[in-house]
Amino acid sequence: MNDNQADEALLALAQSFREALRQSVYVMRRLDSEEQLSSAQLGVLKMALDGAARVGGIARNLGVKVPSATEQIIKLERAGLVKREADPDDSRAVRVAATAAGRAAVENADRRRNEFIAGILGTLSEAERHAVEAALPVFDKINHSVQY
Amino acid sequence: MNDNQADEALLALAQSFREALRQSVYVMRRLDSEEQLSSAQLGVLKMALDGAARVGGIARNLGVKVPSATEQIIKLERAGLVKREADPDDSRAVRVAATAAGRAAVENADRRRNEFIAGILGTLSEAERHAVEAALPVFDKINHSVQY
DNA sequence: TCCTAACAGTTAGGTTACCTAAATATCAAG
DNA sequence: CTTGATATTTAGGTAACCTAACTGTTAGGA
């Protein structure tokens, strides 16, 4: 295979990959639509589980801007799932910590969503499941290589 | 492996899969943010390429409700990328057809986005690329099995 | 010491892409 | 020729993001 053919193949793979990405957005929406907690909120809430998350760190980890994180945090706070407290080391900063209710909400949401997906994965053949399993770390690598 | 262990494994795979989904949404946003044409608009525009798309069909194919499709179509029409014309066979219906500019815009957008993704895929090892290639049809199957 | 630049977060205001419900127009079956 | 179903648009609303501007805090010189 010469360089040109290699490029063609790569572009074709990229096209299929993009199609998968597009559908993923759709699947995420479906997954969200059944639930109380949105993905955005679940993401923030998970960051707050260890109790030491700062707003900026949460935003960076989720790939959103700080005001977007603040917005979700405020919603979670109103729902009683996190609390905000002053950072003892830096009074500019705010520490976000999940409450007991928040912790329970994460477990619940994760369980329900995982069961939904597991139900689908369960219909796959052994070989298909292996293919997914083998690709996930690569997807992870690809996703992480898309910089802000 | 007994059933219980199988379930555990499936749930763990589901968790990783969900993480990949979450990141995909993020990648899609990045991909969109550089471009004139949003994914939503590009999706609609592609449906209009064969010139025979009806609003309801476009919506169904994209997994959105009809008013959402109408909204995107109106934007594309204002941008001169599609035109709306009465369906000769059913005057309730509207046929959406890409204009020459629309056709060019799709080619351009696809090329740019594919090149971006291909650039990333090009950094993978042979084995990693094969893993992605093998998994994409399975992802497709999974994505399609998530019903409205 | 005190000034100032950098930093952490919030507030204000705007955009995009969805949604549901209601309105309009047409079709088709009895 | 009426009536229920179908195709689309309009109206109004929501969630999650963004940038710019503002407030308060820190820290590193002069």
mmCIF file of C-alpha atoms (C1' of nucleotides) in Angstrom:
data_model
loop_
_atom_site.group_PDB
_atom_site.id
_atom_site.type_symbol
_atom_site.label_atom_id
_atom_site.label_comp_id
_atom_site.label_asym_id
_atom_site.label_seq_id
_atom_site.Cartn_x
_atom_site.Cartn_y
_atom_site.Cartn_z
ATOM 1 C CA MET A 1 0.000 0.000 0.000
ATOM 2 C CA ASN A 2 1.504 3.334 -0.991
ATOM 3 C CA ASP A 3 1.174 6.552 0.969
ATOM 4 C CA ASN A 4 -1.766 7.724 -1.035
ATOM 5 C CA GLN A 5 -3.726 4.567 -0.397
ATOM 6 C CA ALA A 6 -2.812 4.723 3.266
ATOM 7 C CA ASP A 7 -4.184 8.251 3.425
ATOM 8 C CA GLU A 8 -7.356 7.174 1.701
ATOM 9 C CA ALA A 9 -7.822 4.329 4.153
ATOM 10 C CA LEU A 10 -7.192 6.632 7.077
ATOM 11 C CA LEU A 11 -9.729 9.150 5.811
ATOM 12 C CA ALA A 12 -12.290 6.402 5.319
ATOM 13 C CA LEU A 13 -11.702 5.186 8.852
ATOM 14 C CA ALA A 14 -12.023 8.764 10.068
ATOM 15 C CA GLN A 15 -15.375 9.048 8.327
ATOM 16 C CA SER A 16 -16.674 5.910 10.059
ATOM 17 C CA PHE A 17 -15.266 7.080 13.334
ATOM 18 C CA ARG A 18 -17.051 10.390 12.971
ATOM 19 C CA GLU A 19 -20.294 8.596 12.282
ATOM 20 C CA ALA A 20 -19.833 6.642 15.513
ATOM 21 C CA LEU A 21 -19.173 9.892 17.369
ATOM 22 C CA ARG A 22 -22.331 11.440 15.974
ATOM 23 C CA GLN A 23 -24.392 8.497 17.108
ATOM 24 C CA SER A 24 -22.778 8.567 20.522
ATOM 25 C CA VAL A 25 -24.184 12.019 21.088
ATOM 26 C CA TYR A 26 -27.597 10.645 20.287
ATOM 27 C CA VAL A 27 -27.155 7.671 22.644
ATOM 28 C CA MET A 28 -26.036 9.997 25.420
ATOM 29 C CA ARG A 29 -29.144 12.086 24.955
ATOM 30 C CA ARG A 30 -31.354 9.019 25.161
ATOM 31 C CA LEU A 31 -29.524 7.889 28.267
ATOM 32 C CA ASP A 32 -29.993 11.306 29.817
ATOM 33 C CA SER A 33 -33.625 11.700 28.922
ATOM 34 C CA GLU A 34 -34.755 8.941 31.271
ATOM 35 C CA GLU A 35 -32.938 10.273 34.296
ATOM 36 C CA GLN A 36 -33.236 12.920 36.970
ATOM 37 C CA LEU A 37 -29.543 13.715 36.902
ATOM 38 C CA SER A 38 -28.156 14.977 33.593
ATOM 39 C CA SER A 39 -24.774 13.780 32.361
ATOM 40 C CA ALA A 40 -23.393 17.244 32.926
ATOM 41 C CA GLN A 41 -24.521 17.179 36.534
ATOM 42 C CA LEU A 42 -23.427 13.587 37.057
ATOM 43 C CA GLY A 43 -19.985 14.502 35.758
ATOM 44 C CA VAL A 44 -19.627 17.385 38.175
ATOM 45 C CA LEU A 45 -21.017 15.374 41.041
ATOM 46 C CA LYS A 46 -18.485 12.604 40.487
ATOM 47 C CA MET A 47 -15.657 15.123 40.756
ATOM 48 C CA ALA A 48 -17.035 16.202 44.097
ATOM 49 C CA LEU A 49 -17.036 12.691 45.526
ATOM 50 C CA ASP A 50 -13.627 12.922 47.119
ATOM 51 C CA GLY A 51 -14.643 16.190 48.722
ATOM 52 C CA ALA A 52 -11.654 18.176 47.622
ATOM 53 C CA ALA A 53 -12.660 19.429 44.214
ATOM 54 C CA ARG A 54 -12.234 23.065 43.302
ATOM 55 C CA VAL A 55 -14.431 24.721 40.701
ATOM 56 C CA GLY A 56 -11.595 25.343 38.290
ATOM 57 C CA GLY A 57 -10.381 21.762 38.568
ATOM 58 C CA ILE A 58 -13.836 20.409 37.919
ATOM 59 C CA ALA A 59 -14.205 22.602 34.863
ATOM 60 C CA ARG A 60 -10.795 21.571 33.521
ATOM 61 C CA ASN A 61 -11.497 17.886 34.044
ATOM 62 C CA LEU A 62 -14.818 18.086 32.273
ATOM 63 C CA GLY A 63 -13.511 20.207 29.442
ATOM 64 C CA VAL A 64 -15.836 23.126 30.079
ATOM 65 C CA LYS A 65 -15.289 26.715 31.143
ATOM 66 C CA VAL A 66 -15.467 27.743 34.775
ATOM 67 C CA PRO A 67 -18.851 29.503 34.562
ATOM 68 C CA SER A 68 -20.410 26.345 33.122
ATOM 69 C CA ALA A 69 -19.097 24.348 36.060
ATOM 70 C CA THR A 70 -20.363 26.968 38.497
ATOM 71 C CA GLU A 71 -23.796 26.726 36.945
ATOM 72 C CA GLN A 72 -23.977 22.958 37.410
ATOM 73 C CA ILE A 73 -22.587 23.203 40.931
ATOM 74 C CA ILE A 74 -25.283 25.695 41.874
ATOM 75 C CA LYS A 75 -27.963 23.355 40.567
ATOM 76 C CA LEU A 76 -26.473 20.437 42.476
ATOM 77 C CA GLU A 77 -26.267 22.557 45.597
ATOM 78 C CA ARG A 78 -29.915 23.550 45.303
ATOM 79 C CA ALA A 79 -30.743 19.859 44.953
ATOM 80 C CA GLY A 80 -28.780 19.140 48.132
ATOM 81 C CA LEU A 81 -26.283 16.904 46.360
ATOM 82 C CA VAL A 82 -23.144 18.960 46.967
ATOM 83 C CA LYS A 83 -22.117 21.680 49.361
ATOM 84 C CA ARG A 84 -19.714 24.532 48.741
ATOM 85 C CA GLU A 85 -17.254 25.581 51.393
ATOM 86 C CA ALA A 86 -14.374 28.016 51.560
ATOM 87 C CA ASP A 87 -10.974 26.534 50.850
ATOM 88 C CA PRO A 88 -9.008 26.808 54.118
ATOM 89 C CA ASP A 89 -5.739 27.347 52.253
ATOM 90 C CA ASP A 90 -6.900 29.905 49.698
ATOM 91 C CA SER A 91 -9.896 32.094 50.357
ATOM 92 C CA ARG A 92 -10.327 32.826 46.689
ATOM 93 C CA ALA A 93 -11.112 29.178 46.089
ATOM 94 C CA VAL A 94 -14.206 27.131 46.794
ATOM 95 C CA ARG A 95 -14.196 23.455 47.671
ATOM 96 C CA VAL A 96 -17.050 21.389 46.356
ATOM 97 C CA ALA A 97 -17.974 18.244 48.259
ATOM 98 C CA ALA A 98 -20.706 15.701 47.625
ATOM 99 C CA THR A 99 -23.211 15.249 50.418
ATOM 100 C CA ALA A 100 -24.427 11.807 51.497
ATOM 101 C CA ALA A 101 -27.411 12.332 49.226
ATOM 102 C CA GLY A 102 -25.037 13.243 46.414
ATOM 103 C CA ARG A 103 -23.034 10.103 46.940
ATOM 104 C CA ALA A 104 -26.198 8.015 46.842
ATOM 105 C CA ALA A 105 -27.378 9.817 43.721
ATOM 106 C CA VAL A 106 -24.141 8.983 41.895
ATOM 107 C CA GLU A 107 -24.372 5.331 42.819
ATOM 108 C CA ASN A 108 -27.953 5.204 41.725
ATOM 109 C CA ALA A 109 -27.412 7.029 38.466
ATOM 110 C CA ASP A 110 -24.336 4.984 37.585
ATOM 111 C CA ARG A 111 -26.074 1.740 38.365
ATOM 112 C CA ARG A 112 -29.127 2.568 36.289
ATOM 113 C CA ARG A 113 -27.120 3.769 33.327
ATOM 114 C CA ASN A 114 -24.688 0.879 33.485
ATOM 115 C CA GLU A 115 -27.549 -1.587 33.600
ATOM 116 C CA PHE A 116 -29.093 0.016 30.561
ATOM 117 C CA ILE A 117 -25.861 -0.244 28.591
ATOM 118 C CA ALA A 118 -25.063 -3.700 29.960
ATOM 119 C CA GLY A 119 -28.457 -4.829 28.710
ATOM 120 C CA ILE A 120 -27.415 -3.870 25.209
ATOM 121 C CA LEU A 121 -23.906 -5.284 25.524
ATOM 122 C CA GLY A 122 -25.492 -8.529 26.669
ATOM 123 C CA THR A 123 -27.092 -9.005 23.280
ATOM 124 C CA LEU A 124 -23.707 -8.987 21.532
ATOM 125 C CA SER A 125 -21.741 -12.068 20.564
ATOM 126 C CA GLU A 126 -18.599 -12.947 22.450
ATOM 127 C CA ALA A 127 -16.508 -11.733 19.530
ATOM 128 C CA GLU A 128 -18.341 -8.429 19.311
ATOM 129 C CA ARG A 129 -17.889 -7.807 23.021
ATOM 130 C CA HIS A 130 -14.200 -8.522 22.689
ATOM 131 C CA ALA A 131 -13.962 -6.057 19.835
ATOM 132 C CA VAL A 132 -15.539 -3.376 22.009
ATOM 133 C CA GLU A 133 -13.341 -4.257 24.938
ATOM 134 C CA ALA A 134 -10.203 -4.058 22.818
ATOM 135 C CA ALA A 135 -11.162 -0.729 21.283
ATOM 136 C CA LEU A 136 -12.179 1.179 24.400
ATOM 137 C CA PRO A 137 -8.629 1.978 25.565
ATOM 138 C CA VAL A 138 -7.837 3.217 22.073
ATOM 139 C CA PHE A 139 -10.960 5.365 22.032
ATOM 140 C CA ASP A 140 -9.867 6.718 25.349
ATOM 141 C CA LYS A 141 -6.477 7.601 23.916
ATOM 142 C CA ILE A 142 -8.038 9.267 20.884
ATOM 143 C CA ASN A 143 -10.501 11.224 22.967
ATOM 144 C CA HIS A 144 -7.788 12.433 25.274
ATOM 145 C CA SER A 145 -5.659 13.559 22.354
ATOM 146 C CA VAL A 146 -8.278 16.107 21.349
ATOM 147 C CA GLN A 147 -6.987 19.188 23.044
ATOM 148 C CA TYR A 148 -8.806 22.196 24.238
ATOM 149 C CA MET B 1 -17.130 -17.749 34.987
ATOM 150 C CA ASN B 2 -20.550 -17.963 36.612
ATOM 151 C CA ASP B 3 -23.493 -15.744 35.802
ATOM 152 C CA ASN B 4 -22.731 -13.347 38.591
ATOM 153 C CA GLN B 5 -19.198 -12.781 37.417
ATOM 154 C CA ALA B 6 -20.451 -12.406 33.865
ATOM 155 C CA ASP B 7 -22.855 -9.703 35.020
ATOM 156 C CA GLU B 8 -20.081 -7.955 36.888
ATOM 157 C CA ALA B 9 -17.879 -8.004 33.824
ATOM 158 C CA LEU B 10 -20.695 -6.700 31.661
ATOM 159 C CA LEU B 11 -21.394 -3.860 34.059
ATOM 160 C CA ALA B 12 -17.710 -2.953 34.160
ATOM 161 C CA LEU B 13 -17.611 -2.917 30.374
ATOM 162 C CA ALA B 14 -20.742 -0.783 30.385
ATOM 163 C CA GLN B 15 -19.043 1.690 32.692
ATOM 164 C CA SER B 16 -16.056 2.012 30.366
ATOM 165 C CA PHE B 17 -18.328 2.273 27.408
ATOM 166 C CA ARG B 18 -20.237 5.087 29.053
ATOM 167 C CA GLU B 19 -17.005 6.906 29.749
ATOM 168 C CA ALA B 20 -16.136 6.645 26.068
ATOM 169 C CA LEU B 21 -19.579 7.998 25.184
ATOM 170 C CA ARG B 22 -19.115 10.923 27.514
ATOM 171 C CA GLN B 23 -15.805 11.812 25.952
ATOM 172 C CA SER B 24 -17.232 11.440 22.495
ATOM 173 C CA VAL B 25 -19.663 14.225 23.216
ATOM 174 C CA TYR B 26 -16.723 16.387 24.191
ATOM 175 C CA VAL B 27 -14.800 15.493 21.028
ATOM 176 C CA MET B 28 -17.838 16.307 18.918
ATOM 177 C CA ARG B 29 -18.077 19.719 20.544
ATOM 178 C CA ARG B 30 -14.413 20.394 19.820
ATOM 179 C CA LEU B 31 -14.874 19.287 16.248
ATOM 180 C CA ASP B 32 -17.886 21.583 15.907
ATOM 181 C CA SER B 33 -16.317 24.589 17.525
ATOM 182 C CA GLU B 34 -13.813 25.094 14.714
ATOM 183 C CA GLU B 35 -16.370 25.032 11.936
ATOM 184 C CA GLN B 36 -18.992 27.193 10.286
ATOM 185 C CA LEU B 37 -21.416 24.324 9.918
ATOM 186 C CA SER B 38 -22.576 22.657 13.135
ATOM 187 C CA SER B 39 -22.935 18.876 13.303
ATOM 188 C CA ALA B 40 -26.663 19.310 13.565
ATOM 189 C CA GLN B 41 -26.734 21.345 10.373
ATOM 190 C CA LEU B 42 -24.272 19.075 8.598
ATOM 191 C CA GLY B 43 -26.471 16.108 9.470
ATOM 192 C CA VAL B 44 -29.551 17.735 7.997
ATOM 193 C CA LEU B 45 -27.672 18.949 4.972
ATOM 194 C CA LYS B 46 -26.402 15.455 4.180
ATOM 195 C CA MET B 47 -29.966 14.153 4.185
ATOM 196 C CA ALA B 48 -30.847 16.812 1.648
ATOM 197 C CA LEU B 49 -28.096 15.781 -0.755
ATOM 198 C CA ASP B 50 -30.216 13.404 -2.789
ATOM 199 C CA GLY B 51 -32.822 16.128 -3.146
ATOM 200 C CA ALA B 52 -35.763 14.042 -2.047
ATOM 201 C CA ALA B 53 -35.704 14.406 1.702
ATOM 202 C CA ARG B 54 -38.869 15.284 3.562
ATOM 203 C CA VAL B 55 -38.768 17.080 6.884
ATOM 204 C CA GLY B 56 -40.232 14.166 8.822
ATOM 205 C CA GLY B 57 -37.781 11.728 7.269
ATOM 206 C CA ILE B 58 -34.841 13.951 8.089
ATOM 207 C CA ALA B 59 -35.984 14.239 11.679
ATOM 208 C CA ARG B 60 -36.493 10.492 11.992
ATOM 209 C CA ASN B 61 -33.098 9.711 10.519
ATOM 210 C CA LEU B 62 -31.350 12.113 12.845
ATOM 211 C CA GLY B 63 -33.273 11.000 15.911
ATOM 212 C CA VAL B 64 -34.780 14.409 16.610
ATOM 213 C CA LYS B 65 -38.321 15.737 16.594
ATOM 214 C CA VAL B 66 -39.767 17.401 13.535
ATOM 215 C CA PRO B 67 -39.642 20.981 14.855
ATOM 216 C CA SER B 68 -35.931 20.595 15.553
ATOM 217 C CA ALA B 69 -35.366 19.520 11.965
ATOM 218 C CA THR B 70 -37.474 22.430 10.682
ATOM 219 C CA GLU B 71 -35.343 24.803 12.708
ATOM 220 C CA GLN B 72 -32.096 23.545 11.182
ATOM 221 C CA ILE B 73 -33.608 23.520 7.704
ATOM 222 C CA ILE B 74 -34.628 27.151 8.054
ATOM 223 C CA LYS B 75 -31.102 28.091 9.056
ATOM 224 C CA LEU B 76 -29.644 26.181 6.129
ATOM 225 C CA GLU B 77 -32.144 27.813 3.806
ATOM 226 C CA ARG B 78 -31.195 31.268 5.032
ATOM 227 C CA ALA B 79 -27.555 30.343 4.415
ATOM 228 C CA GLY B 80 -28.460 29.317 0.865
ATOM 229 C CA LEU B 81 -27.411 25.711 1.408
ATOM 230 C CA VAL B 82 -30.796 24.058 0.873
ATOM 231 C CA LYS B 83 -34.055 25.020 -0.747
ATOM 232 C CA ARG B 84 -37.533 23.969 0.266
ATOM 233 C CA GLU B 85 -40.087 23.105 -2.372
ATOM 234 C CA ALA B 86 -43.575 21.689 -2.317
ATOM 235 C CA ASP B 87 -43.780 17.939 -2.713
ATOM 236 C CA PRO B 88 -45.539 17.373 -6.057
ATOM 237 C CA ASP B 89 -47.213 14.210 -4.759
ATOM 238 C CA ASP B 90 -48.412 15.501 -1.388
ATOM 239 C CA SER B 91 -48.953 19.190 -0.807
ATOM 240 C CA ARG B 92 -48.749 18.765 2.946
ATOM 241 C CA ALA B 93 -45.146 17.743 2.575
ATOM 242 C CA VAL B 94 -42.017 19.740 1.859
ATOM 243 C CA ARG B 95 -39.042 18.470 -0.061
ATOM 244 C CA VAL B 96 -35.663 19.655 1.069
ATOM 245 C CA ALA B 97 -32.886 19.716 -1.489
ATOM 246 C CA ALA B 98 -29.283 20.794 -1.162
ATOM 247 C CA THR B 99 -28.191 23.611 -3.464
ATOM 248 C CA ALA B 100 -24.870 23.551 -5.272
ATOM 249 C CA ALA B 101 -23.466 25.645 -2.434
ATOM 250 C CA GLY B 102 -24.877 23.122 0.035
ATOM 251 C CA ARG B 103 -23.234 20.265 -1.777
ATOM 252 C CA ALA B 104 -19.918 22.089 -1.731
ATOM 253 C CA ALA B 105 -20.317 22.893 1.952
ATOM 254 C CA VAL B 106 -20.841 19.223 2.817
ATOM 255 C CA GLU B 107 -17.764 18.184 0.898
ATOM 256 C CA ASN B 108 -15.740 20.878 2.550
ATOM 257 C CA ALA B 109 -16.965 20.178 6.049
ATOM 258 C CA ASP B 110 -16.538 16.438 5.686
ATOM 259 C CA ARG B 111 -13.054 16.804 4.325
ATOM 260 C CA ARG B 112 -11.924 19.136 7.079
ATOM 261 C CA ARG B 113 -13.392 17.027 9.838
ATOM 262 C CA ASN B 114 -12.114 13.785 8.379
ATOM 263 C CA GLU B 115 -8.644 15.245 8.063
ATOM 264 C CA PHE B 116 -8.717 16.322 11.664
ATOM 265 C CA ILE B 117 -9.704 12.850 12.847
ATOM 266 C CA ALA B 118 -7.358 11.146 10.381
ATOM 267 C CA GLY B 119 -4.547 13.204 11.850
ATOM 268 C CA ILE B 120 -5.235 11.667 15.213
ATOM 269 C CA LEU B 121 -5.774 8.161 13.857
ATOM 270 C CA GLY B 122 -2.433 8.506 12.101
ATOM 271 C CA THR B 123 -0.634 8.650 15.422
ATOM 272 C CA LEU B 124 -1.969 5.232 16.440
ATOM 273 C CA SER B 125 -0.095 1.977 16.048
ATOM 274 C CA GLU B 126 -1.194 -0.523 13.442
ATOM 275 C CA ALA B 127 -2.722 -2.677 16.169
ATOM 276 C CA GLU B 128 -4.630 0.211 17.690
ATOM 277 C CA ARG B 129 -6.036 1.198 14.340
ATOM 278 C CA HIS B 130 -7.152 -2.362 13.750
ATOM 279 C CA ALA B 131 -8.859 -2.396 17.125
ATOM 280 C CA VAL B 132 -10.802 0.724 16.191
ATOM 281 C CA GLU B 133 -11.633 -0.655 12.776
ATOM 282 C CA ALA B 134 -12.934 -3.886 14.271
ATOM 283 C CA ALA B 135 -15.040 -2.130 16.874
ATOM 284 C CA LEU B 136 -16.742 0.471 14.710
ATOM 285 C CA PRO B 137 -19.342 -1.875 13.211
ATOM 286 C CA VAL B 138 -20.154 -3.097 16.721
ATOM 287 C CA PHE B 139 -20.489 0.454 17.967
ATOM 288 C CA ASP B 140 -22.776 1.087 15.069
ATOM 289 C CA LYS B 141 -24.909 -1.886 16.058
ATOM 290 C CA ILE B 142 -25.033 -0.764 19.680
ATOM 291 C CA ASN B 143 -25.901 2.785 18.759
ATOM 292 C CA HIS B 144 -28.670 1.653 16.466
ATOM 293 C CA SER B 145 -30.134 -0.573 19.156
ATOM 294 C CA VAL B 146 -30.862 2.422 21.364
ATOM 295 C CA GLN B 147 -34.438 3.122 20.439
ATOM 296 C CA TYR B 148 -36.348 6.289 20.605
ATOM 297 C "C1'" DT C 1 4.713 48.142 53.451
ATOM 298 C "C1'" DC C 2 1.892 48.686 49.636
ATOM 299 C "C1'" DC C 3 0.886 48.328 44.845
ATOM 300 C "C1'" DT C 4 -0.174 45.669 41.113
ATOM 301 C "C1'" DA C 5 -0.608 41.677 38.200
ATOM 302 C "C1'" DA C 6 -2.367 37.214 38.244
ATOM 303 C "C1'" DC C 7 -5.757 34.168 39.811
ATOM 304 C "C1'" DA C 8 -10.520 31.920 41.606
ATOM 305 C "C1'" DG C 9 -15.077 32.284 41.274
ATOM 306 C "C1'" DT C 10 -19.608 34.451 40.266
ATOM 307 C "C1'" DT C 11 -22.799 37.248 37.605
ATOM 308 C "C1'" DA C 12 -24.832 38.965 33.374
ATOM 309 C "C1'" DG C 13 -26.131 38.271 28.937
ATOM 310 C "C1'" DG C 14 -26.172 35.565 24.745
ATOM 311 C "C1'" DT C 15 -26.246 31.270 21.602
ATOM 312 C "C1'" DT C 16 -27.505 26.627 20.006
ATOM 313 C "C1'" DA C 17 -30.058 22.690 19.820
ATOM 314 C "C1'" DC C 18 -33.258 20.399 21.638
ATOM 315 C "C1'" DC C 19 -38.324 19.742 23.409
ATOM 316 C "C1'" DT C 20 -43.908 19.914 23.809
ATOM 317 C "C1'" DA C 21 -48.221 21.920 22.576
ATOM 318 C "C1'" DA C 22 -50.980 24.277 19.509
ATOM 319 C "C1'" DA C 23 -52.094 26.088 14.853
ATOM 320 C "C1'" DT C 24 -52.520 25.359 9.752
ATOM 321 C "C1'" DA C 25 -53.123 22.863 5.752
ATOM 322 C "C1'" DT C 26 -53.908 18.676 3.166
ATOM 323 C "C1'" DC C 27 -55.169 13.951 2.459
ATOM 324 C "C1'" DA C 28 -58.088 9.924 2.371
ATOM 325 C "C1'" DA C 29 -61.729 6.837 3.877
ATOM 326 C "C1'" DG C 30 -66.369 6.099 4.717
ATOM 327 C "C1'" DC D 1 -68.583 15.938 2.395
ATOM 328 C "C1'" DT D 2 -67.128 15.297 6.893
ATOM 329 C "C1'" DT D 3 -63.755 13.660 9.975
ATOM 330 C "C1'" DG D 4 -59.605 11.690 11.639
ATOM 331 C "C1'" DA D 5 -54.893 11.165 10.468
ATOM 332 C "C1'" DT D 6 -50.708 13.187 8.641
ATOM 333 C "C1'" DA D 7 -46.972 16.962 7.445
ATOM 334 C "C1'" DT D 8 -45.138 20.987 8.743
ATOM 335 C "C1'" DT D 9 -44.629 25.395 11.090
ATOM 336 C "C1'" DT D 10 -45.079 28.502 15.007
ATOM 337 C "C1'" DA D 11 -44.794 29.687 19.810
ATOM 338 C "C1'" DG D 12 -42.767 29.200 23.986
ATOM 339 C "C1'" DG D 13 -39.648 26.892 27.070
ATOM 340 C "C1'" DT D 14 -35.275 24.359 28.886
ATOM 341 C "C1'" DA D 15 -30.411 22.767 29.457
ATOM 342 C "C1'" DA D 16 -25.779 23.429 28.740
ATOM 343 C "C1'" DC D 17 -22.567 25.773 26.949
ATOM 344 C "C1'" DC D 18 -19.921 30.371 25.925
ATOM 345 C "C1'" DT D 19 -17.493 35.357 26.582
ATOM 346 C "C1'" DA D 20 -16.999 39.561 29.068
ATOM 347 C "C1'" DA D 21 -17.183 42.008 33.086
ATOM 348 C "C1'" DC D 22 -16.976 42.151 38.127
ATOM 349 C "C1'" DT D 23 -15.419 40.953 43.065
ATOM 350 C "C1'" DG D 24 -12.344 39.375 46.164
ATOM 351 C "C1'" DT D 25 -7.615 37.216 47.340
ATOM 352 C "C1'" DT D 26 -2.909 36.277 46.838
ATOM 353 C "C1'" DA D 27 1.859 37.087 46.121
ATOM 354 C "C1'" DG D 28 5.936 39.293 44.287
ATOM 355 C "C1'" DG D 29 8.505 43.127 43.819
ATOM 356 C "C1'" DA D 30 9.728 48.450 44.457
#
